[in-house]
Short mmCIF file of C-alpha atoms in Angstrom, two decimals:
data_model
loop_
_atom_site.label_atom_id
_atom_site.label_comp_id
_atom_site.label_asym_id
_atom_site.label_seq_id
_atom_site.Cartn_x
_atom_site.Cartn_y
_atom_site.Cartn_z
CA UNK I 1064 8.23 -11.30 -19.88
CA UNK I 1065 5.16 -13.42 -20.10
CA UNK I 1066 3.74 -15.17 -16.94
CA UNK I 1067 0.78 -17.32 -16.31
CA UNK I 1068 -2.39 -16.81 -18.58
CA UNK I 1069 -0.12 -14.84 -20.95
CA UNK I 1070 0.09 -11.84 -18.67
CA UNK I 1071 2.93 -9.63 -19.38
CA UNK I 1072 4.46 -7.92 -16.08
CA UNK I 1073 7.31 -5.77 -14.87
CA UNK I 1074 10.73 -7.83 -14.79
CA UNK I 1075 11.99 -8.72 -11.68
CA UNK I 1076 14.46 -5.60 -11.00
CA UNK I 1077 11.75 -3.10 -11.98
CA UNK I 1078 9.56 -2.90 -8.68
CA UNK I 1079 10.30 -3.14 -5.12
CA UNK I 1080 7.37 -3.35 -2.71
CA UNK I 1081 7.77 -2.43 0.99
CA UNK I 1082 5.75 -2.63 4.08
CA UNK I 1083 5.62 -2.67 7.89
CA UNK I 1084 3.50 -5.28 9.10
CA UNK I 1085 1.89 -5.43 12.34
CA UNK I 1086 2.51 -8.13 15.11
CA UNK I 1087 1.85 -11.65 13.80
CA UNK I 1088 -0.78 -12.53 16.36
CA UNK I 1089 -3.97 -14.37 15.91
CA UNK I 1090 -6.06 -13.24 12.92
CA UNK I 1091 -3.46 -10.78 11.84
CA UNK I 1092 -0.77 -13.59 11.43
CA UNK I 1093 -3.14 -15.17 9.02
CA UNK I 1094 -4.13 -12.18 6.95
CA UNK I 1095 -0.87 -10.84 6.78
CA UNK I 1096 0.79 -14.21 5.74
CA UNK I 1097 -1.84 -14.36 2.97
CA UNK I 1098 -0.98 -10.80 1.59
CA UNK I 1099 2.65 -10.92 1.83
CA UNK I 1100 2.89 -14.47 0.15
CA UNK I 1101 0.85 -13.08 -2.58
CA UNK I 1102 3.14 -10.37 -3.64
CA UNK I 1103 5.87 -13.41 -3.68
CA UNK I 1104 3.76 -15.07 -6.38
CA UNK I 1105 3.39 -11.88 -8.65
CA UNK I 1106 5.19 -13.19 -11.96
CA UNK I 1107 7.83 -11.92 -12.23
CA UNK I 1108 8.49 -11.61 -8.51
CA UNK I 1109 9.36 -8.06 -7.34
CA UNK I 1110 11.93 -7.26 -4.77
CA UNK I 1111 9.98 -7.15 -1.25
CA UNK I 1112 11.26 -5.48 1.97
CA UNK I 1113 9.55 -5.82 5.24
CA UNK I 1114 10.46 -3.19 7.86
CA UNK I 1115 9.83 -3.05 11.68
CA UNK I 1116 10.62 -5.30 14.52
CA UNK I 1117 7.15 -6.52 15.14
CA UNK I 1118 6.79 -10.07 16.20
CA UNK I 1119 6.87 -12.55 13.66
CA UNK I 1120 7.97 -10.17 10.83
CA UNK I 1121 11.84 -11.51 10.90
CA UNK I 1122 10.16 -15.04 10.87
CA UNK I 1123 8.16 -14.54 7.65
CA UNK I 1124 10.72 -12.72 6.01
CA UNK I 1125 13.22 -15.52 6.52
CA UNK I 1126 10.49 -18.20 5.16
CA UNK I 1127 9.59 -16.18 2.06
CA UNK I 1128 13.11 -15.09 1.27
CA UNK I 1129 12.25 -11.40 1.68
CA UNK I 1130 14.67 -8.54 2.98
CA UNK I 1131 14.04 -7.49 6.47
CA UNK I 1132 15.20 -4.04 8.12
CA UNK I 1133 13.93 -4.02 11.66
CA UNK I 1134 14.93 -0.35 12.14
CA UNK I 1135 12.49 2.39 11.33
CA UNK I 1136 12.05 5.95 12.90
CA UNK I 1137 9.19 6.15 15.36
CA UNK I 1138 7.51 8.94 17.54
CA UNK I 1139 6.82 8.85 21.21
CA UNK I 1140 3.81 6.72 20.73
CA UNK I 1141 5.73 4.03 18.55
CA UNK I 1142 4.15 4.85 15.39
CA UNK I 1143 6.45 4.62 12.29
CA UNK I 1144 7.22 7.92 10.61
CA UNK I 1145 6.71 7.85 6.98
CA UNK I 1146 9.54 10.05 5.86
CA UNK I 1147 12.00 7.71 7.30
CA UNK I 1148 10.25 4.71 6.15
CA UNK I 1149 10.09 5.88 2.51
CA UNK I 1150 13.64 7.01 2.63
CA UNK I 1151 14.96 3.61 3.89
CA UNK I 1152 12.98 1.76 1.25
CA UNK I 1153 14.51 3.80 -1.65
CA UNK I 1154 18.09 3.66 -0.16
CA UNK I 1155 17.78 0.18 -0.25
CA UNK I 1156 15.95 -0.46 -3.39
CA UNK I 1157 17.74 -0.81 -6.83
CA UNK I 1158 14.50 -0.77 -9.05
CA UNK I 1159 13.17 2.39 -10.97
CA UNK I 1160 9.53 1.59 -9.41
CA UNK I 1161 9.18 1.49 -5.74
CA UNK I 1162 5.71 0.96 -3.85
CA UNK I 1163 4.41 1.20 -0.44
CA UNK I 1164 1.62 -1.33 0.23
CA UNK I 1165 -0.36 -2.15 3.42
CA UNK I 1166 0.42 -5.73 4.76
CA UNK I 1167 -3.04 -7.07 4.67
CA UNK I 1168 -3.82 -6.30 0.74
CA UNK I 1169 -3.71 -9.42 -1.34
CA UNK I 1170 -2.45 -8.82 -4.95
CA UNK I 1171 -2.79 -10.89 -8.10
CA UNK I 1172 -1.10 -10.71 -11.62
CA UNK I 1173 -3.66 -8.32 -13.03
CA UNK I 1174 -1.58 -5.74 -10.78
CA UNK I 1175 1.55 -6.58 -12.26
CA UNK I 1176 -0.12 -6.32 -15.92
CA UNK I 1177 -1.62 -2.67 -15.04
CA UNK I 1178 1.82 -1.60 -13.67
CA UNK I 1179 3.74 -2.65 -16.73
CA UNK I 1180 1.45 -1.24 -19.21
CA UNK I 1181 1.32 2.30 -17.42
CA UNK I 1182 5.16 2.51 -16.92
CA UNK I 1183 5.53 2.39 -20.57
CA UNK I 1184 3.15 5.10 -21.03
CA UNK I 1185 4.43 7.42 -18.49
CA UNK I 1186 7.83 8.62 -17.38
CA UNK I 1187 6.99 9.82 -13.87
CA UNK I 1188 3.87 8.87 -12.04
CA UNK I 1189 1.94 7.70 -9.05
CA UNK I 1190 -0.23 4.59 -9.30
CA UNK I 1191 -3.02 4.06 -6.44
CA UNK I 1192 -6.22 2.14 -6.21
CA UNK I 1193 -9.38 1.57 -4.02
CA UNK I 1194 -9.57 -1.85 -2.34
CA UNK I 1195 -12.26 -4.39 -1.92
CA UNK I 1196 -12.87 -5.60 1.63
CA UNK I 1197 -13.91 -9.19 2.36
CA UNK I 1198 -14.12 -11.22 5.62
CA UNK I 1199 -11.56 -13.81 5.31
CA UNK I 1200 -10.11 -16.00 8.33
CA UNK I 1201 -7.99 -18.78 6.84
CA UNK I 1202 -5.00 -19.17 5.11
CA UNK I 1203 -4.90 -19.13 1.38
CA UNK I 1204 -3.69 -22.54 -0.22
CA UNK I 1205 -1.29 -21.04 -3.12
CA UNK I 1206 -0.66 -24.60 -4.49
CA UNK I 1207 -4.41 -24.64 -5.79
CA UNK I 1208 -4.96 -23.51 -9.07
CA UNK I 1209 -7.64 -20.87 -9.37
CA UNK I 1210 -6.84 -19.43 -5.75
CA UNK I 1211 -6.90 -15.94 -7.10
CA UNK I 1212 -10.47 -16.44 -8.87
CA UNK I 1213 -11.82 -17.83 -5.70
CA UNK I 1214 -10.73 -14.98 -3.56
CA UNK I 1215 -11.99 -12.25 -6.16
CA UNK I 1216 -15.26 -14.08 -6.43
CA UNK I 1217 -15.69 -13.75 -2.63
CA UNK I 1218 -14.82 -10.13 -2.64
CA UNK I 1219 -17.34 -9.55 -5.53
CA UNK I 1220 -20.12 -11.25 -3.45
CA UNK I 1221 -19.27 -9.33 -0.39
CA UNK I 1222 -19.41 -6.08 -3.07
CA UNK I 1223 -17.73 -3.53 -0.60
CA UNK I 1224 -15.29 -1.47 -2.89
CA UNK I 1225 -14.05 1.35 -0.50
CA UNK I 1226 -14.07 4.89 -1.64
CA UNK I 1227 -11.31 6.83 -2.61
CA UNK I 1228 -9.92 7.97 0.68
CA UNK I 1229 -9.07 4.16 1.28
CA UNK I 1230 -5.63 4.04 -0.36
CA UNK I 1231 -3.45 0.91 0.55
CA UNK I 1232 -0.94 1.19 -1.97
CA UNK I 1233 1.19 3.79 -3.64
CA UNK I 1234 3.54 2.90 -6.70
CA UNK I 1235 5.69 5.54 -7.75
CA UNK I 1236 8.88 6.52 -9.72
CA UNK I 1237 12.12 6.46 -8.02
CA UNK I 1238 12.90 9.98 -6.47
CA UNK I 1239 9.36 11.06 -6.32
CA UNK I 1240 8.85 10.84 -2.66
CA UNK I 1241 12.22 12.16 -1.52
CA UNK I 1242 12.05 14.72 1.37
CA UNK I 1243 8.64 13.97 2.71
CA UNK I 1244 7.23 15.43 5.83
CA UNK I 1245 7.59 13.60 8.95
CA UNK I 1246 3.74 12.21 9.27
CA UNK I 1247 2.96 9.59 11.74
CA UNK I 1248 1.96 6.42 9.51
CA UNK I 1249 -1.72 5.51 9.70
CA UNK I 1250 -2.96 8.78 11.18
CA UNK I 1251 -4.58 10.35 8.17
CA UNK I 1252 -3.51 13.04 6.02
CA UNK I 1253 -0.59 11.60 4.54
CA UNK I 1254 -2.25 9.72 1.82
CA UNK I 1255 -3.50 12.96 0.28
CA UNK I 1256 -0.25 14.41 1.01
CA UNK I 1257 1.49 11.85 -1.06
CA UNK I 1258 -0.95 12.42 -4.00
CA UNK I 1259 -0.48 16.21 -3.85
CA UNK I 1260 3.30 16.07 -3.57
CA UNK I 1261 3.57 13.68 -6.67
CA UNK I 1262 1.19 16.11 -8.84
CA UNK I 1263 3.10 19.17 -7.66
CA UNK I 1264 6.33 17.47 -8.79
CA UNK I 1265 4.94 16.73 -12.07
CA UNK I 1266 4.05 13.08 -12.05
CA UNK I 1267 0.74 11.77 -13.51
CA UNK I 1268 -1.57 10.20 -10.97
CA UNK I 1269 -3.26 6.99 -12.01
CA UNK I 1270 -6.05 5.21 -10.47
CA UNK I 1271 -6.23 1.60 -11.45
CA UNK I 1272 -9.23 0.67 -9.27
CA UNK I 1273 -11.24 -0.28 -12.73
CA UNK I 1274 -8.59 -2.96 -13.68
CA UNK I 1275 -7.26 -4.10 -10.43
CA UNK I 1276 -8.82 -5.81 -7.53
CA UNK I 1277 -6.70 -5.09 -4.60
CA UNK I 1278 -8.36 -7.13 -1.66
CA UNK I 1279 -8.34 -6.16 1.75
CA UNK I 1280 -9.01 -8.85 4.29
CA UNK I 1281 -11.07 -7.25 7.15
CA UNK I 1282 -9.75 -7.35 10.74
CA UNK I 1283 -10.52 -5.42 14.05
CA UNK I 1284 -8.48 -2.65 15.40
CA UNK I 1285 -7.15 -4.58 18.64
CA UNK I 1286 -3.58 -3.56 17.48
CA UNK I 1287 -4.27 0.04 18.06
CA UNK I 1288 -6.78 2.41 19.82
CA UNK I 1289 -10.30 2.15 18.99
CA UNK I 1290 -10.89 3.68 15.55
CA UNK I 1291 -12.89 6.70 16.81
CA UNK I 1292 -10.30 7.40 19.48
CA UNK I 1293 -7.38 7.58 16.77
CA UNK I 1294 -9.05 10.39 14.98
CA UNK I 1295 -8.85 12.61 18.19
CA UNK I 1296 -5.50 11.57 18.99
CA UNK I 1297 -2.48 13.95 19.25
CA UNK I 1298 -0.79 12.17 16.26
CA UNK I 1299 -3.85 13.03 14.07
CA UNK I 1300 -3.90 16.48 15.26
CA UNK I 1301 -0.10 16.80 14.87
CA UNK I 1302 -0.33 15.55 11.09
CA UNK I 1303 -3.28 17.93 10.43
CA UNK I 1304 -1.28 20.83 11.70
CA UNK I 1305 1.94 19.91 9.72
CA UNK I 1306 0.11 19.87 6.51
CA UNK I 1307 -1.70 23.23 7.17
CA UNK I 1308 0.00 25.29 9.80
CA UNK I 1309 -2.55 28.00 9.40
CA UNK I 1310 -5.30 25.88 10.51
CA UNK I 1311 -7.63 26.59 7.50
CA UNK I 1312 -8.42 23.05 6.83
CA UNK I 1313 -7.26 21.06 9.78
CA UNK I 1314 -10.85 19.74 10.38
CA UNK I 1315 -11.43 18.47 6.90
CA UNK I 1316 -10.73 14.80 6.50
CA UNK I 1317 -9.48 15.59 2.84
CA UNK I 1318 -7.64 18.92 3.27
CA UNK I 1319 -8.49 21.28 0.39
CA UNK I 1320 -4.65 21.81 -0.11
CA UNK I 1321 -4.33 18.13 -0.95
CA UNK I 1322 -7.29 17.52 -3.31
CA UNK I 1323 -6.15 16.51 -6.53
CA UNK I 1324 -7.56 15.04 -9.54
CA UNK I 1325 -6.44 11.75 -10.95
CA UNK I 1326 -6.57 9.84 -14.40
CA UNK I 1327 -8.92 6.87 -13.76
CA UNK I 1328 -7.57 3.72 -15.88
CA UNK I 1329 -10.69 2.11 -17.13
CA UNK I 1330 -8.85 -0.53 -19.44
CA UNK I 1331 -5.51 -2.06 -19.76
CA UNK I 1332 -5.02 -3.41 -23.13
CA UNK I 1333 -3.65 -7.14 -23.04
CA UNK I 1334 -1.90 -7.09 -26.38
CA UNK I 1335 1.65 -5.82 -27.08
#
């Protein structure tokens, strides 16, 4: 199916994106609204699920015609658990491709193009990519032609592409992430764990950073503990122990057990 500019992307039923937003307060309300609205404008539009009962989630889901599931398992610190989150997403999705994405990431149609091309080449896969950081504090005007180009230009001027350990989306074949360990979301380790698990289950690991500019709108960490404090939290320690009960690599930010090689996609052909 052909979209704007001749871009060929996945058909509507082939991809489900899911996320669990933070409270829609202040700056977070603006950047999350920008991001989630951008997903609805992918052509064709994927199915989108929002999880959690944070303030404003139900309202934006209703406004954008997105399915909302308030229930998700949490630990004693109220942090969502990835095993339950991914299980629920796959339970409700009807598509062959499923993707977790952080709710401050703006996507454009180059994302759809990359997914479509790669799914034709690989039977089982996980697609990830590095993000580009940009300071952004206003609502995107999606009615304006060229809004994508303007935002990408701002990201290029900022010129902050994060390293490979900053993964903000995981697109994967249905069934690939069944039976996850109960890691606390956003408390390190689980990103590399997902890559390692996919690889161990025979999936191709594909890095689309060179061909997709996933734009992260910068924010503070007022929604959580100070970033340095999070690293020393009981949740992080528990995540590290869970992935390495013997304690061999619990001090490593990227555990050796979960270090894997990915195929870096340097070009996506635009012809059929």
